[in-house]
Structures are given as C-alpha cells and as structure tokens.
C-alpha cells in the first residue's frame, strides 16, 4: 500500500517526464500524440437535449 505522499511524488515524476518529452518534441518540430488523447473523441460526447 502506497502512502498519499508516495503517490503524489510518483504522479509528479510521471508528469515531469511527459513534459520533458513534449518539450523535446516541440524543439525538434515533432508532435507527439498520445493514443489516450483520441480515445474519446469530442463527437462521442452525449449532449443533453
């Protein structure tokens, strides 16, 4: 069982590595698209009547 603090540290580390990845991609002119970003397209959102 992980403590809330360990969980927070792990999450921040994951975010930092993701940010670094995106920064490097932007500098290289590449574009990284996460498959997760397209898992739920906007057209899939059910709108209320």
Coordinates of C-alpha atoms in Angstrom, one line a residue, residues 23-42:
X23 CA 9.3 20.0 -24.8
X24 CA 11.9 18.0 -26.7
X25 CA 9.3 17.1 -29.4
X26 CA 8.4 20.8 -29.8
X27 CA 12.0 21.8 -30.1
X28 CA 12.5 19.1 -32.7
X29 CA 9.4 20.2 -34.5
X30 CA 7.8 16.8 -33.9
X31 CA 4.4 16.3 -32.5
X32 CA 3.7 13.5 -30.0
X33 CA 0.1 12.4 -29.8
X34 CA -1.0 10.2 -27.0
X35 CA -3.3 7.4 -28.1
X36 CA -5.2 8.3 -24.9
X37 CA -5.9 11.8 -26.3
X38 CA -8.0 10.3 -29.0
X39 CA -9.6 7.5 -27.0
X40 CA -12.7 9.7 -26.5
X41 CA -13.3 12.0 -29.5
X42 CA -15.4 15.1 -28.8

